[in-house]
């Protein structure tokens, strides 16, 4: 299935929302699924692809409470609509662009980094965990938390690796939807906790709290002259070449984020 461009009306200023002109979006696996009709947007969200974007604020709703200004460079977590020139975003889902980053680089942050942050601190409670998971890790007690975007056939490795009372957080199924064998029995014997998480379908207030916590706890680590955190960019495509970008991800060729330029900036 191929992507194609269409003209739609601008959303207009909504009371509690910003209207950034989108400079850049980034590709996510959800885009590939939605294109195939396998991952429809939640009710009320745009049917246009794109779960994150960076750009410049061009309009501010009259009910916006925060001290944002026209022309501010921002990045945003979206329920959809990133593959467009303009997008309406709830003010609480908008984040400033850290000064060392370009708009292109900052588009790589919202979906992937907020997903990772929520898995570690909101879902897996990683702050209280003593062992970080690697399949090559040699720890007799096993891993306290496993973050799994593979699912399917990987369940056996997860069961072998998890500690007693450990937490297995499933947030993707790149390895398939089925798990053959004694999954439940082996998980029960280890008293394992299987947790499942999606970010896109979360309620508005959950995302508000997530964005606020991420901004307070993580954003400053991008702002130094030698920042300890930095987005990993695999490649960059113009919007007219977005189908090539999708093919690259579908073939599992990317290491890092694939960036889509909506406009030059």
PDB file of C-alpha atoms in Angstrom:
ATOM      1  CA  UNK A   1       0.000   0.000   0.000  1.00  0.00           C
ATOM      2  CA  UNK A   2       1.421   3.378  -1.046  1.00  0.00           C
ATOM      3  CA  UNK A   3       1.090   6.769   0.602  1.00  0.00           C
ATOM      4  CA  UNK A   4      -0.299   9.759  -1.263  1.00  0.00           C
ATOM      5  CA  UNK A   5      -0.727  13.473  -0.556  1.00  0.00           C
ATOM      6  CA  UNK A   6      -4.076  15.234  -0.228  1.00  0.00           C
ATOM      7  CA  UNK A   7      -5.195  18.781   0.569  1.00  0.00           C
ATOM      8  CA  UNK A   8      -7.277  19.264   3.718  1.00  0.00           C
ATOM      9  CA  UNK A   9      -8.609  22.302   5.530  1.00  0.00           C
ATOM     10  CA  UNK A  10      -6.523  23.788   8.320  1.00  0.00           C
ATOM     11  CA  UNK A  11      -7.846  22.870  11.743  1.00  0.00           C
ATOM     12  CA  UNK A  12      -8.140  26.473  12.923  1.00  0.00           C
ATOM     13  CA  UNK A  13      -7.220  27.638  16.395  1.00  0.00           C
ATOM     14  CA  UNK A  14      -8.740  25.461  19.111  1.00  0.00           C
ATOM     15  CA  UNK A  15      -9.221  26.808  22.618  1.00  0.00           C
ATOM     16  CA  UNK A  16      -6.528  24.927  24.539  1.00  0.00           C
ATOM     17  CA  UNK A  17      -4.263  24.028  21.637  1.00  0.00           C
ATOM     18  CA  UNK A  18      -1.242  25.342  19.768  1.00  0.00           C
ATOM     19  CA  UNK A  19      -0.953  25.290  15.987  1.00  0.00           C
ATOM     20  CA  UNK A  20       2.684  24.674  15.045  1.00  0.00           C
ATOM     21  CA  UNK A  21       3.797  24.749  11.443  1.00  0.00           C
ATOM     22  CA  UNK A  22       5.436  21.367  11.157  1.00  0.00           C
ATOM     23  CA  UNK A  23       9.066  21.331  10.095  1.00  0.00           C
ATOM     24  CA  UNK A  24       9.784  17.671  10.686  1.00  0.00           C
ATOM     25  CA  UNK A  25       8.157  14.444  11.775  1.00  0.00           C
ATOM     26  CA  UNK A  26       9.680  11.045  12.477  1.00  0.00           C
ATOM     27  CA  UNK A  27       8.712   7.569  11.389  1.00  0.00           C
ATOM     28  CA  UNK A  28       7.355   4.984  13.824  1.00  0.00           C
ATOM     29  CA  UNK A  29       6.281   1.361  13.428  1.00  0.00           C
ATOM     30  CA  UNK A  30       2.739   2.486  14.158  1.00  0.00           C
ATOM     31  CA  UNK A  31       2.770   4.429  10.874  1.00  0.00           C
ATOM     32  CA  UNK A  32       3.436   1.239   8.934  1.00  0.00           C
ATOM     33  CA  UNK A  33       0.597  -0.547  10.717  1.00  0.00           C
ATOM     34  CA  UNK A  34      -1.865   2.317  10.294  1.00  0.00           C
ATOM     35  CA  UNK A  35      -1.080   2.531   6.579  1.00  0.00           C
ATOM     36  CA  UNK A  36      -2.115  -1.117   6.277  1.00  0.00           C
ATOM     37  CA  UNK A  37      -5.317  -0.560   8.252  1.00  0.00           C
ATOM     38  CA  UNK A  38      -4.044  -2.500  11.282  1.00  0.00           C
ATOM     39  CA  UNK A  39      -3.699   0.332  13.803  1.00  0.00           C
ATOM     40  CA  UNK A  40      -6.457   2.934  13.430  1.00  0.00           C
ATOM     41  CA  UNK A  41      -6.142   6.203  15.348  1.00  0.00           C
ATOM     42  CA  UNK A  42      -8.032   6.569  18.635  1.00  0.00           C
ATOM     43  CA  UNK A  43     -11.407   8.276  18.476  1.00  0.00           C
ATOM     44  CA  UNK A  44     -11.063  12.002  17.922  1.00  0.00           C
ATOM     45  CA  UNK A  45      -7.505  11.870  16.593  1.00  0.00           C
ATOM     46  CA  UNK A  46      -6.420  12.765  13.076  1.00  0.00           C
ATOM     47  CA  UNK A  47      -6.402   9.998  10.478  1.00  0.00           C
ATOM     48  CA  UNK A  48      -3.226  11.518   9.026  1.00  0.00           C
ATOM     49  CA  UNK A  49      -0.111   9.542   9.939  1.00  0.00           C
ATOM     50  CA  UNK A  50       2.511  10.893  12.313  1.00  0.00           C
ATOM     51  CA  UNK A  51       2.841  10.530  16.100  1.00  0.00           C
ATOM     52  CA  UNK A  52       5.398  13.284  16.683  1.00  0.00           C
ATOM     53  CA  UNK A  53       6.544  16.527  15.142  1.00  0.00           C
ATOM     54  CA  UNK A  54       8.742  19.555  15.573  1.00  0.00           C
ATOM     55  CA  UNK A  55       8.065  23.025  14.264  1.00  0.00           C
ATOM     56  CA  UNK A  56       7.299  26.645  15.043  1.00  0.00           C
ATOM     57  CA  UNK A  57       4.140  27.909  16.767  1.00  0.00           C
ATOM     58  CA  UNK A  58       2.022  29.933  14.344  1.00  0.00           C
ATOM     59  CA  UNK A  59      -1.185  30.252  16.360  1.00  0.00           C
ATOM     60  CA  UNK A  60      -2.158  29.957  20.033  1.00  0.00           C
ATOM     61  CA  UNK A  61      -5.635  29.124  21.307  1.00  0.00           C
ATOM     62  CA  UNK A  62      -7.279  31.704  23.579  1.00  0.00           C
ATOM     63  CA  UNK A  63      -7.525  29.212  26.436  1.00  0.00           C
ATOM     64  CA  UNK A  64      -3.816  28.328  26.489  1.00  0.00           C
ATOM     65  CA  UNK A  65      -2.436  29.001  29.974  1.00  0.00           C
ATOM     66  CA  UNK A  66       1.299  28.467  29.586  1.00  0.00           C
ATOM     67  CA  UNK A  67       3.618  31.287  28.518  1.00  0.00           C
ATOM     68  CA  UNK A  68       4.201  30.182  24.929  1.00  0.00           C
ATOM     69  CA  UNK A  69       4.923  32.718  22.203  1.00  0.00           C
ATOM     70  CA  UNK A  70       4.378  32.825  18.469  1.00  0.00           C
ATOM     71  CA  UNK A  71       7.547  31.706  16.734  1.00  0.00           C
ATOM     72  CA  UNK A  72       8.631  29.408  19.584  1.00  0.00           C
ATOM     73  CA  UNK A  73      10.396  26.259  18.440  1.00  0.00           C
ATOM     74  CA  UNK A  74       8.618  23.230  19.858  1.00  0.00           C
ATOM     75  CA  UNK A  75       8.281  19.480  19.589  1.00  0.00           C
ATOM     76  CA  UNK A  76       5.083  17.624  20.327  1.00  0.00           C
ATOM     77  CA  UNK A  77       3.631  14.226  21.113  1.00  0.00           C
ATOM     78  CA  UNK A  78       0.698  13.558  18.784  1.00  0.00           C
ATOM     79  CA  UNK A  79      -2.165  11.123  18.468  1.00  0.00           C
ATOM     80  CA  UNK A  80      -1.874  11.623  14.701  1.00  0.00           C
ATOM     81  CA  UNK A  81      -1.388  14.339  12.121  1.00  0.00           C
ATOM     82  CA  UNK A  82       2.396  14.695  12.017  1.00  0.00           C
ATOM     83  CA  UNK A  83       2.592  14.145   8.244  1.00  0.00           C
ATOM     84  CA  UNK A  84       1.058  17.568   7.619  1.00  0.00           C
ATOM     85  CA  UNK A  85       2.092  21.202   7.326  1.00  0.00           C
ATOM     86  CA  UNK A  86       0.105  22.217  10.415  1.00  0.00           C
ATOM     87  CA  UNK A  87      -1.163  20.285  13.429  1.00  0.00           C
ATOM     88  CA  UNK A  88      -3.321  21.212  16.434  1.00  0.00           C
ATOM     89  CA  UNK A  89      -1.707  20.086  19.693  1.00  0.00           C
ATOM     90  CA  UNK A  90      -2.965  20.255  23.302  1.00  0.00           C
ATOM     91  CA  UNK A  91      -0.723  22.718  25.118  1.00  0.00           C
ATOM     92  CA  UNK A  92       0.321  20.092  27.684  1.00  0.00           C
ATOM     93  CA  UNK A  93       1.721  17.872  24.915  1.00  0.00           C
ATOM     94  CA  UNK A  94       4.055  20.583  23.621  1.00  0.00           C
ATOM     95  CA  UNK A  95       7.686  20.704  24.757  1.00  0.00           C
ATOM     96  CA  UNK A  96      10.423  23.235  24.032  1.00  0.00           C
ATOM     97  CA  UNK A  97      13.262  22.314  21.706  1.00  0.00           C
ATOM     98  CA  UNK A  98      16.503  22.037  23.733  1.00  0.00           C
ATOM     99  CA  UNK A  99      18.897  24.708  22.488  1.00  0.00           C
ATOM    100  CA  UNK A 100      21.662  22.406  21.143  1.00  0.00           C
ATOM    101  CA  UNK A 101      19.169  20.490  18.977  1.00  0.00           C
ATOM    102  CA  UNK A 102      17.857  21.426  15.549  1.00  0.00           C
ATOM    103  CA  UNK A 103      14.204  21.016  14.664  1.00  0.00           C
ATOM    104  CA  UNK A 104      15.188  17.958  12.637  1.00  0.00           C
ATOM    105  CA  UNK A 105      16.909  16.329  15.614  1.00  0.00           C
ATOM    106  CA  UNK A 106      14.190  17.233  18.101  1.00  0.00           C
ATOM    107  CA  UNK A 107      11.536  15.468  16.005  1.00  0.00           C
ATOM    108  CA  UNK A 108      13.236  12.203  16.974  1.00  0.00           C
ATOM    109  CA  UNK A 109      12.451  12.656  20.664  1.00  0.00           C
ATOM    110  CA  UNK A 110       8.726  12.687  21.525  1.00  0.00           C
ATOM    111  CA  UNK A 111       7.404   9.216  20.685  1.00  0.00           C
ATOM    112  CA  UNK A 112      10.508   7.081  21.245  1.00  0.00           C
ATOM    113  CA  UNK A 113      11.899   8.883  24.280  1.00  0.00           C
ATOM    114  CA  UNK A 114       8.544   9.311  26.003  1.00  0.00           C
ATOM    115  CA  UNK A 115       7.773   5.646  25.352  1.00  0.00           C
ATOM    116  CA  UNK A 116      11.084   4.611  26.900  1.00  0.00           C
ATOM    117  CA  UNK A 117      10.596   6.963  29.837  1.00  0.00           C
ATOM    118  CA  UNK A 118       7.112   5.683  30.624  1.00  0.00           C
ATOM    119  CA  UNK A 119       8.225   2.056  30.347  1.00  0.00           C
ATOM    120  CA  UNK A 120      11.081   2.621  32.774  1.00  0.00           C
ATOM    121  CA  UNK A 121       9.399   4.846  35.329  1.00  0.00           C
ATOM    122  CA  UNK A 122       5.616   4.672  34.904  1.00  0.00           C
ATOM    123  CA  UNK A 123       5.155   1.003  33.933  1.00  0.00           C
ATOM    124  CA  UNK A 124       8.229  -1.002  34.907  1.00  0.00           C
ATOM    125  CA  UNK A 125       9.139   1.083  37.966  1.00  0.00           C
ATOM    126  CA  UNK A 126      12.741   0.827  36.855  1.00  0.00           C
ATOM    127  CA  UNK A 127      13.917   3.289  39.499  1.00  0.00           C
ATOM    128  CA  UNK A 128      13.493   0.538  42.092  1.00  0.00           C
ATOM    129  CA  UNK A 129      15.025  -2.192  39.918  1.00  0.00           C
ATOM    130  CA  UNK A 130      18.565  -3.312  40.550  1.00  0.00           C
ATOM    131  CA  UNK A 131      19.359  -5.102  37.289  1.00  0.00           C
ATOM    132  CA  UNK A 132      18.964  -3.710  33.770  1.00  0.00           C
ATOM    133  CA  UNK A 133      18.108  -6.264  31.150  1.00  0.00           C
ATOM    134  CA  UNK A 134      20.495  -7.544  28.494  1.00  0.00           C
ATOM    135  CA  UNK A 135      20.403 -11.023  27.013  1.00  0.00           C
ATOM    136  CA  UNK A 136      24.164 -11.232  27.441  1.00  0.00           C
ATOM    137  CA  UNK A 137      23.974 -10.207  31.110  1.00  0.00           C
ATOM    138  CA  UNK A 138      25.356 -12.850  33.465  1.00  0.00           C
ATOM    139  CA  UNK A 139      23.466 -12.309  36.715  1.00  0.00           C
ATOM    140  CA  UNK A 140      22.434 -15.292  38.789  1.00  0.00           C
ATOM    141  CA  UNK A 141      19.204 -13.697  39.951  1.00  0.00           C
ATOM    142  CA  UNK A 142      18.081 -12.650  36.479  1.00  0.00           C
ATOM    143  CA  UNK A 143      16.619  -9.382  35.272  1.00  0.00           C
ATOM    144  CA  UNK A 144      14.180  -7.413  37.414  1.00  0.00           C
ATOM    145  CA  UNK A 145      12.626  -5.709  34.379  1.00  0.00           C
ATOM    146  CA  UNK A 146      12.447  -6.782  30.727  1.00  0.00           C
ATOM    147  CA  UNK A 147      11.337  -4.230  28.135  1.00  0.00           C
ATOM    148  CA  UNK A 148      10.109  -6.267  25.168  1.00  0.00           C
ATOM    149  CA  UNK A 149       9.064  -4.890  21.777  1.00  0.00           C
ATOM    150  CA  UNK A 150       9.505  -8.263  20.042  1.00  0.00           C
ATOM    151  CA  UNK A 151       6.970 -10.603  21.656  1.00  0.00           C
ATOM    152  CA  UNK A 152       6.231 -13.824  19.755  1.00  0.00           C
ATOM    153  CA  UNK A 153       9.073 -16.321  19.736  1.00  0.00           C
ATOM    154  CA  UNK A 154      11.169 -14.233  22.177  1.00  0.00           C
ATOM    155  CA  UNK A 155       9.061 -15.330  25.129  1.00  0.00           C
ATOM    156  CA  UNK A 156      11.372 -18.249  25.931  1.00  0.00           C
ATOM    157  CA  UNK A 157      14.389 -15.946  26.261  1.00  0.00           C
ATOM    158  CA  UNK A 158      12.363 -13.637  28.450  1.00  0.00           C
ATOM    159  CA  UNK A 159      11.241 -16.450  30.752  1.00  0.00           C
ATOM    160  CA  UNK A 160      14.815 -17.704  31.098  1.00  0.00           C
ATOM    161  CA  UNK A 161      16.115 -14.218  31.840  1.00  0.00           C
ATOM    162  CA  UNK A 162      13.525 -12.851  34.250  1.00  0.00           C
ATOM    163  CA  UNK A 163      14.063 -13.069  37.998  1.00  0.00           C
ATOM    164  CA  UNK A 164      11.517 -14.303  40.516  1.00  0.00           C
ATOM    165  CA  UNK A 165       8.775 -11.650  40.844  1.00  0.00           C
ATOM    166  CA  UNK A 166      10.280  -9.830  37.855  1.00  0.00           C
ATOM    167  CA  UNK A 167       8.396  -7.506  35.516  1.00  0.00           C
ATOM    168  CA  UNK A 168       8.064  -8.208  31.815  1.00  0.00           C
ATOM    169  CA  UNK A 169       6.774  -5.163  29.943  1.00  0.00           C
ATOM    170  CA  UNK A 170       5.442  -5.928  26.448  1.00  0.00           C
ATOM    171  CA  UNK A 171       5.093  -2.888  24.182  1.00  0.00           C
ATOM    172  CA  UNK A 172       5.412  -4.338  20.683  1.00  0.00           C
ATOM    173  CA  UNK A 173       5.068  -7.535  18.656  1.00  0.00           C
ATOM    174  CA  UNK A 174       7.762  -7.405  15.994  1.00  0.00           C
ATOM    175  CA  UNK A 175       8.272 -11.146  16.468  1.00  0.00           C
ATOM    176  CA  UNK A 176       4.621 -12.037  16.026  1.00  0.00           C
ATOM    177  CA  UNK A 177       1.395 -12.198  18.021  1.00  0.00           C
ATOM    178  CA  UNK A 178       1.471 -15.862  19.052  1.00  0.00           C
ATOM    179  CA  UNK A 179       3.572 -17.614  21.676  1.00  0.00           C
ATOM    180  CA  UNK A 180       3.600 -21.394  21.370  1.00  0.00           C
ATOM    181  CA  UNK A 181       4.437 -23.519  24.399  1.00  0.00           C
ATOM    182  CA  UNK A 182       4.085 -23.363  28.161  1.00  0.00           C
ATOM    183  CA  UNK A 183       4.335 -19.584  28.492  1.00  0.00           C
ATOM    184  CA  UNK A 184       1.797 -19.143  31.282  1.00  0.00           C
ATOM    185  CA  UNK A 185       3.045 -22.103  33.291  1.00  0.00           C
ATOM    186  CA  UNK A 186       6.667 -20.967  33.203  1.00  0.00           C
ATOM    187  CA  UNK A 187       5.685 -17.379  33.970  1.00  0.00           C
ATOM    188  CA  UNK A 188       3.586 -18.533  36.913  1.00  0.00           C
ATOM    189  CA  UNK A 189       6.435 -20.601  38.349  1.00  0.00           C
ATOM    190  CA  UNK A 190       8.578 -17.465  38.425  1.00  0.00           C
ATOM    191  CA  UNK A 191       5.705 -15.357  39.774  1.00  0.00           C
ATOM    192  CA  UNK A 192       6.416 -13.033  36.857  1.00  0.00           C
ATOM    193  CA  UNK A 193       4.373  -9.913  36.188  1.00  0.00           C
ATOM    194  CA  UNK A 194       3.410  -9.489  32.525  1.00  0.00           C
ATOM    195  CA  UNK A 195       2.530  -5.857  31.803  1.00  0.00           C
ATOM    196  CA  UNK A 196       1.353  -4.510  28.452  1.00  0.00           C
ATOM    197  CA  UNK A 197       1.578  -0.912  27.336  1.00  0.00           C
ATOM    198  CA  UNK A 198       0.682   1.337  24.410  1.00  0.00           C
ATOM    199  CA  UNK A 199       1.222   5.097  24.514  1.00  0.00           C
ATOM    200  CA  UNK A 200      -1.002   6.364  21.702  1.00  0.00           C
ATOM    201  CA  UNK A 201      -4.292   5.190  23.219  1.00  0.00           C
ATOM    202  CA  UNK A 202      -3.565   6.532  26.709  1.00  0.00           C
ATOM    203  CA  UNK A 203      -5.962   9.075  28.158  1.00  0.00           C
ATOM    204  CA  UNK A 204      -5.118  12.761  27.829  1.00  0.00           C
ATOM    205  CA  UNK A 205      -4.242  13.305  31.492  1.00  0.00           C
ATOM    206  CA  UNK A 206      -1.812  10.371  31.507  1.00  0.00           C
ATOM    207  CA  UNK A 207       0.071  11.932  28.600  1.00  0.00           C
ATOM    208  CA  UNK A 208       0.008  15.321  30.328  1.00  0.00           C
ATOM    209  CA  UNK A 209       1.662  13.823  33.413  1.00  0.00           C
ATOM    210  CA  UNK A 210       4.140  11.885  31.278  1.00  0.00           C
ATOM    211  CA  UNK A 211       5.199  14.946  29.266  1.00  0.00           C
ATOM    212  CA  UNK A 212       5.499  17.042  32.424  1.00  0.00           C
ATOM    213  CA  UNK A 213       7.631  14.441  34.209  1.00  0.00           C
ATOM    214  CA  UNK A 214       9.863  13.909  31.173  1.00  0.00           C
ATOM    215  CA  UNK A 215      10.347  17.659  30.758  1.00  0.00           C
ATOM    216  CA  UNK A 216      11.251  18.113  34.420  1.00  0.00           C
ATOM    217  CA  UNK A 217      13.496  15.067  34.777  1.00  0.00           C
ATOM    218  CA  UNK A 218      15.145  14.637  31.378  1.00  0.00           C
ATOM    219  CA  UNK A 219      15.085  17.832  29.310  1.00  0.00           C
ATOM    220  CA  UNK A 220      18.000  19.487  31.109  1.00  0.00           C
ATOM    221  CA  UNK A 221      20.288  16.624  30.072  1.00  0.00           C
ATOM    222  CA  UNK A 222      20.075  17.783  26.442  1.00  0.00           C
ATOM    223  CA  UNK A 223      21.068  21.378  27.190  1.00  0.00           C
ATOM    224  CA  UNK A 224      24.764  21.268  28.074  1.00  0.00           C
ATOM    225  CA  UNK A 225      27.646  21.896  25.659  1.00  0.00           C
ATOM    226  CA  UNK A 226      28.481  18.200  25.888  1.00  0.00           C
ATOM    227  CA  UNK A 227      25.035  16.676  26.545  1.00  0.00           C
ATOM    228  CA  UNK A 228      24.907  13.145  27.989  1.00  0.00           C
ATOM    229  CA  UNK A 229      21.716  12.459  26.019  1.00  0.00           C
ATOM    230  CA  UNK A 230      21.386  12.785  22.269  1.00  0.00           C
ATOM    231  CA  UNK A 231      18.955  11.446  19.644  1.00  0.00           C
ATOM    232  CA  UNK A 232      20.228   8.785  17.267  1.00  0.00           C
ATOM    233  CA  UNK A 233      19.296   9.650  13.674  1.00  0.00           C
ATOM    234  CA  UNK A 234      19.423   6.895  11.070  1.00  0.00           C
ATOM    235  CA  UNK A 235      18.446   8.840   7.969  1.00  0.00           C
ATOM    236  CA  UNK A 236      16.439  11.780   6.674  1.00  0.00           C
ATOM    237  CA  UNK A 237      13.930  11.901   3.812  1.00  0.00           C
ATOM    238  CA  UNK A 238      11.952  14.653   2.134  1.00  0.00           C
ATOM    239  CA  UNK A 239       8.185  14.318   2.340  1.00  0.00           C
ATOM    240  CA  UNK A 240       7.924  13.376  -1.333  1.00  0.00           C
ATOM    241  CA  UNK A 241      10.164  10.382  -0.584  1.00  0.00           C
ATOM    242  CA  UNK A 242       8.223   9.183   2.460  1.00  0.00           C
ATOM    243  CA  UNK A 243       7.393   5.851   0.807  1.00  0.00           C
ATOM    244  CA  UNK A 244      11.133   5.125   0.558  1.00  0.00           C
ATOM    245  CA  UNK A 245      11.424   5.885   4.269  1.00  0.00           C
ATOM    246  CA  UNK A 246       8.641   3.413   5.023  1.00  0.00           C
ATOM    247  CA  UNK A 247      10.330   0.755   2.912  1.00  0.00           C
ATOM    248  CA  UNK A 248      13.583   1.258   4.813  1.00  0.00           C
ATOM    249  CA  UNK A 249      11.882   0.703   8.163  1.00  0.00           C
ATOM    250  CA  UNK A 250       9.804  -2.204   6.857  1.00  0.00           C
ATOM    251  CA  UNK A 251      13.043  -3.899   5.791  1.00  0.00           C
ATOM    252  CA  UNK A 252      14.526  -3.347   9.286  1.00  0.00           C
ATOM    253  CA  UNK A 253      17.446  -1.388   7.837  1.00  0.00           C
ATOM    254  CA  UNK A 254      17.330   1.560  10.220  1.00  0.00           C
ATOM    255  CA  UNK A 255      19.387   1.986  13.381  1.00  0.00           C
ATOM    256  CA  UNK A 256      17.914   5.049  15.039  1.00  0.00           C
ATOM    257  CA  UNK A 257      15.115   7.356  13.974  1.00  0.00           C
ATOM    258  CA  UNK A 258      14.089   7.995  10.384  1.00  0.00           C
ATOM    259  CA  UNK A 259      13.301  11.694   9.968  1.00  0.00           C
ATOM    260  CA  UNK A 260      10.765  13.091   7.479  1.00  0.00           C
ATOM    261  CA  UNK A 261      11.227  16.727   6.424  1.00  0.00           C
ATOM    262  CA  UNK A 262       7.863  18.410   5.885  1.00  0.00           C
ATOM    263  CA  UNK A 263       9.380  21.825   5.106  1.00  0.00           C
ATOM    264  CA  UNK A 264      12.973  23.029   4.920  1.00  0.00           C
ATOM    265  CA  UNK A 265      14.146  24.770   8.107  1.00  0.00           C
TER     266      UNK A 265
END
